[in-house]
Amino acid sequence: MALPPHILQPLAGHVPSSALALDSARGAAWSHPARRLAERRLETAGLPTRRDEYWRYTDPGGFLDYRQEDAGALPAPPAIAGDALNLVSRDSVFELPGETMAGTGVRIAGLGTGHRLGEGRVQNSYGSLEAETQEMIPRGLAAANSCFAEDGLLIECDGRLKQPLQLLHSASGAARSAMLHHVIDVRPGAELVIIESGSPAPTSNTVIEINIAEGASCHLIRIAAAATTSVCSVFASVAEGGEFHQFSLSAGTRWFRNESVVTLHGDNAVTKLAGAFIGGQQNHHDDTVLVIHEGRHCESRQVFKKVLRNAAKGIFQGKILVRPDAQHTDGYQISQALLIDDSAQFLAKPELEIYADDVACSHGSTSGGLEKLPFFYLRSRGLDKASAEEILALAFLAGAIDEVADTGLRHSLFELATRWYSELR
Amino acid sequence: MLSINNLRAKLEEDDKLILNGVDLQVDAGEVHAIMGPNGSGKSTLSYILAGRDGYEILNGSAKLDGMELLELEPEERAAAGLFLAFQYPVEIAGVGNMTFLRTALNAQRKARGEDEVSAAEFLRRARDQAKSLGIGNELLKRPVNFGFSGGEKKRNEILQMAILQPRMCILDETDSGLDVDAMRQVAAAINGLKSANRSILLVTHYQRLLNHITPDKVHIMSAGRIVETGGPELALHVETKGYAEFAAEAA
């Protein structure tokens, strides 16, 4: 079965042509059945168009029709955790750690490799979380990723890794686009912190599927600050008593669609999603979040903040969906933008869809310029306009960065935001 | 030090005159007090001197050591040595009190072509000053004025003043919101800052702060003008008789 041209053609710039043509050119043999299922989902969903409600504020053409000029090498990815297990990818090909992971409770394999990891659970779940919500909201770009992804990591975590796992992408410019797909399995009671820094290529489509078992926790931190064009879709499933935390810090990214879909399957599960973005130069930055409450007594929290100037456009679409059985849900959502000049724009669509009757959910969204009185107060103490603006903008972003639980990482992220802020103004 | 001549100003979005020809001369080393009823223009005068926007200057001048303040940005006025202790100090969430103060101090020093103060040296100075003002270390670590009580905010203003060492200090209703003990501590800190090349202008409703800080001159402001100038006895007179006679004078 071949995909029709209206789907294949726009993807041509995003995957090698051999992969578009031949099943056998699509990764390891074990993945072929899952990729074929993904192909069917892609065919059903189609690629997004600007007429889709789900893409109301972001034209998918900004990604699909974009042809990356020769961009050269991307800046080196910042390492925010000094004491970390680093995994390096060069032009979207991971150098696997092999023996260094022995005794850590973490096993890692590359998507491209043929060997099975442990009992093969991770391989077996490839594409399944991405598939789970396709009926509710078609996600053609994520399905295309499951079908065509070139590399990525399969991670199984069975213990409590003390150090974060830090993925560092370096891109020489040799490849203009990349499609990565990670599958992460955090076993009962296990804990994992993953940091993904930098972009694998100037244009990228990334899918991350995370299964969090009973009482397990996973913290995912993603940071990017190059003029890249990217779509990232994170799918997380959280079992009873499990926790999923995600934070993203980005600055100056040309076009960025960040999707997170988190399903709280078990009771007493928690998810906290946050993001800070510093945008200028017509950057387009979209955070689209869906949290599905299925278990009882679950908590979800979304905190997204963007500082925008120079015709940058920020989008936030966030939905809390509470299923009929999800009693005692505690849901919270806030999205805010600080518009430094009149050319910047923020569009927000907060949504609550609640089918249970005993829940507490709230949401809010604000946008506005710098507050005049604090700005004057700082200047009256001797800070010039630029410094006063920077101090207030960073304080605003700190409201999102503060969602990161680890003190050391929080400090590093704030320092990074400070550096990026002054570089981008 | 500070020389204000025939200063007239109004709100940008309103035609009502707020300052209607203010004349005031404060010499180096002197302490002056401006008293007056609500709405007489005292706070507006403070804000205009510090450079807050929203006002339109119609004419007149305000010079600090011969330099025209009204043409400077607020941060340039601060670097030139002007300091306004706010009547309502502003809460700034997310900005650490100490980080803010050190950034401000070094920004002013840089603007004057002086060397920056190191973090360690700054911390030592800040702790010393804070201690004498009864400000605990815990308050130094919090965001600027965030979650401070009214009295703590006022003390924090004086702490900033003590660290920034301005030449011309304007204190807008610093006494409001202070209990008796806090008033003593704050007054002692202000007295400690008196020097031959620093001047202090106290803007206040009441005489009680002047029990602790003796002014060289007291001015009564009414309807946007200084209508009477005298010694400390003028403040005592107002305390017993009120402002009514001066309001009549202004009209």
XYZ file of C-alpha atoms in Angstrom, chain B:
251
model
C 21.892 71.451 45.913
C 18.246 71.376 44.773
C 16.794 74.435 43.176
C 13.205 74.519 41.932
C 11.929 77.603 40.126
C 8.350 78.390 39.209
C 7.543 74.752 38.411
C 4.120 74.320 36.877
C 2.747 70.932 35.853
C -0.460 69.072 35.132
C -1.560 65.518 34.490
C -1.083 64.534 30.861
C -4.710 63.501 30.477
C -6.316 66.239 32.515
C -6.167 70.018 32.348
C -6.127 70.595 36.091
C -2.928 72.229 37.312
C -1.261 70.219 40.084
C 1.886 72.262 40.554
C 1.212 75.928 40.185
C 4.558 77.673 40.453
C 6.678 75.822 43.004
C 9.784 77.637 44.230
C 12.127 75.772 46.551
C 15.786 75.988 47.426
C 17.494 73.244 49.463
C 21.156 73.866 50.237
C 23.807 71.199 50.745
C 23.670 69.542 54.161
C 20.185 70.840 54.957
C 17.053 68.962 55.970
C 13.791 70.415 54.728
C 10.230 69.308 55.277
C 7.274 69.919 53.000
C 3.925 69.666 54.717
C 0.476 70.158 53.353
C -3.025 68.798 53.149
C -4.080 65.931 50.875
C -4.122 66.965 47.243
C -1.786 69.913 47.738
C 0.688 68.460 45.200
C 3.383 67.140 47.574
C 3.556 63.622 46.134
C 3.266 64.892 42.574
C 6.254 67.128 43.185
C 8.235 64.083 44.400
C 7.245 62.009 41.369
C 7.992 64.796 38.915
C 11.440 65.292 40.422
C 12.131 61.542 40.130
C 10.905 61.464 36.526
C 7.684 59.459 36.592
C 5.732 59.838 33.353
C 2.119 60.828 33.062
C 2.762 64.490 33.848
C 3.201 67.455 31.588
C 5.634 70.148 32.671
C 4.257 73.525 31.602
C 7.197 75.640 32.648
C 9.834 76.118 35.293
C 12.942 74.220 36.189
C 14.327 71.836 38.788
C 18.099 71.716 39.071
C 20.342 69.398 41.029
C 23.771 70.991 41.458
C 22.974 73.169 38.478
C 21.969 70.254 36.267
C 18.438 70.396 34.827
C 16.664 67.289 36.179
C 13.566 67.654 34.045
C 15.534 66.858 30.898
C 16.992 63.623 32.284
C 15.700 60.055 32.237
C 14.799 58.673 35.700
C 17.951 56.514 35.760
C 20.110 59.524 34.881
C 18.585 61.444 37.775
C 19.390 58.505 40.067
C 22.983 58.404 38.838
C 23.199 62.157 39.395
C 22.376 61.492 43.055
C 18.631 61.878 43.344
C 16.675 59.325 45.361
C 12.953 59.086 45.992
C 11.736 56.898 48.844
C 8.276 55.964 47.569
C 5.127 56.496 49.557
C 3.951 53.117 48.276
C 7.048 51.034 47.499
C 6.407 48.719 44.544
C 6.275 44.929 44.903
C 8.250 43.133 42.221
C 7.675 39.384 42.252
C 10.504 37.246 40.965
C 13.288 39.803 41.517
C 15.456 39.172 44.567
C 15.831 42.178 46.852
C 19.622 41.886 47.046
C 20.123 41.171 43.347
C 18.022 44.196 42.527
C 19.909 46.487 44.886
C 23.329 45.372 43.737
C 22.293 45.763 40.084
C 20.995 49.255 40.867
C 24.121 50.264 42.782
C 26.440 49.041 40.054
C 24.320 50.599 37.313
C 24.644 53.969 39.059
C 28.368 53.520 39.638
C 28.885 52.536 36.021
C 26.956 55.610 34.850
C 29.278 57.759 36.988
C 32.379 56.003 35.669
C 33.119 54.271 38.975
C 34.156 50.648 39.558
C 31.528 48.031 40.340
C 31.173 46.787 43.910
C 31.927 43.083 44.292
C 29.207 40.692 45.438
C 30.991 40.012 48.719
C 31.599 43.670 49.523
C 28.027 44.501 48.618
C 26.632 41.758 50.835
C 28.701 42.965 53.778
C 27.448 46.539 53.385
C 23.857 45.431 52.892
C 23.888 43.220 55.981
C 25.383 45.986 58.145
C 22.828 48.523 57.019
C 19.954 46.041 57.275
C 20.909 45.178 60.827
C 20.805 48.782 61.983
C 17.367 49.139 60.386
C 16.080 45.973 62.033
C 15.709 44.193 58.681
C 16.325 40.444 58.975
C 18.378 38.447 56.488
C 15.233 36.608 55.486
C 13.766 39.859 54.151
C 16.896 40.527 52.102
C 16.435 37.238 50.277
C 12.800 37.744 49.343
C 11.630 39.363 46.114
C 11.602 43.172 46.204
C 8.956 44.311 48.717
C 7.041 41.107 48.065
C 5.039 39.976 51.052
C 6.577 42.795 53.137
C 4.400 44.547 55.698
C 3.848 48.282 55.256
C 6.564 49.043 57.789
C 9.010 46.594 56.220
C 8.527 48.240 52.849
C 9.351 51.648 54.291
C 12.456 50.280 56.012
C 13.483 48.676 52.750
C 13.305 52.076 51.038
C 15.629 53.526 53.664
C 17.939 50.525 53.271
C 18.161 51.250 49.547
C 18.903 54.874 50.301
C 21.618 53.929 52.781
C 23.290 51.669 50.228
C 22.920 53.910 47.186
C 24.205 56.945 49.143
C 22.352 59.590 47.113
C 23.167 63.307 47.463
C 19.555 64.458 47.360
C 17.056 62.292 49.247
C 13.330 62.849 48.884
C 11.224 60.870 51.326
C 7.552 60.761 50.421
C 5.441 60.047 53.520
C 8.011 57.657 54.884
C 6.399 57.950 58.302
C 3.017 56.596 57.239
C 2.483 52.973 58.208
C 5.301 52.937 60.768
C 4.716 52.067 64.398
C 6.536 53.942 67.141
C 9.578 51.647 67.288
C 9.935 51.413 63.519
C 9.668 55.194 63.315
C 12.590 55.515 65.739
C 14.750 53.070 63.787
C 13.953 54.680 60.453
C 14.522 58.177 61.831
C 17.854 57.093 63.331
C 18.908 55.709 59.946
C 17.928 58.942 58.215
C 19.757 61.010 60.845
C 22.775 58.769 60.306
C 22.755 59.733 56.631
C 22.870 63.443 57.306
C 26.090 64.958 56.066
C 27.488 68.222 54.803
C 27.143 67.210 51.187
C 23.802 65.433 51.362
C 20.385 67.066 51.554
C 17.118 65.592 52.678
C 13.592 66.613 51.746
C 10.886 65.089 53.930
C 7.390 65.127 52.477
C 4.837 64.525 55.203
C 1.337 65.171 56.473
C 2.196 65.096 60.102
C 4.642 66.598 62.492
C 5.512 63.332 64.272
C 8.485 62.354 62.067
C 9.876 65.807 62.750
C 10.062 64.974 66.456
C 12.882 62.626 65.501
C 14.453 64.467 62.598
C 14.833 68.174 63.120
C 14.410 70.083 59.864
C 16.311 73.254 59.060
C 13.297 74.563 57.220
C 9.624 73.689 56.977
C 7.516 74.580 53.940
C 3.769 74.512 53.704
C 2.374 73.515 50.348
C -1.162 74.290 49.304
C -2.912 74.188 45.922
C 0.336 73.412 44.132
C 2.512 76.123 45.622
C 4.769 76.680 48.606
C 2.726 79.212 50.588
C 4.754 79.529 53.772
C 8.302 78.801 54.852
C 9.634 78.783 58.369
C 11.635 76.874 60.967
C 10.656 73.729 62.947
C 8.114 75.813 64.880
C 5.974 76.053 61.726
C 5.397 72.291 61.851
C 4.263 72.519 65.468
C 1.948 75.358 64.559
C 0.326 73.233 61.822
C -0.023 70.311 64.198
C -2.256 72.368 66.482
C -3.980 74.723 64.032
C -4.287 72.594 60.867
C -3.867 73.753 57.296
C -7.033 75.813 56.945
C -5.360 79.219 57.173
C -2.866 78.287 54.453
C -5.594 77.012 52.127
C -7.215 80.426 52.405
C -3.863 82.029 51.643
C -3.386 79.909 48.521
C -6.810 80.814 47.181
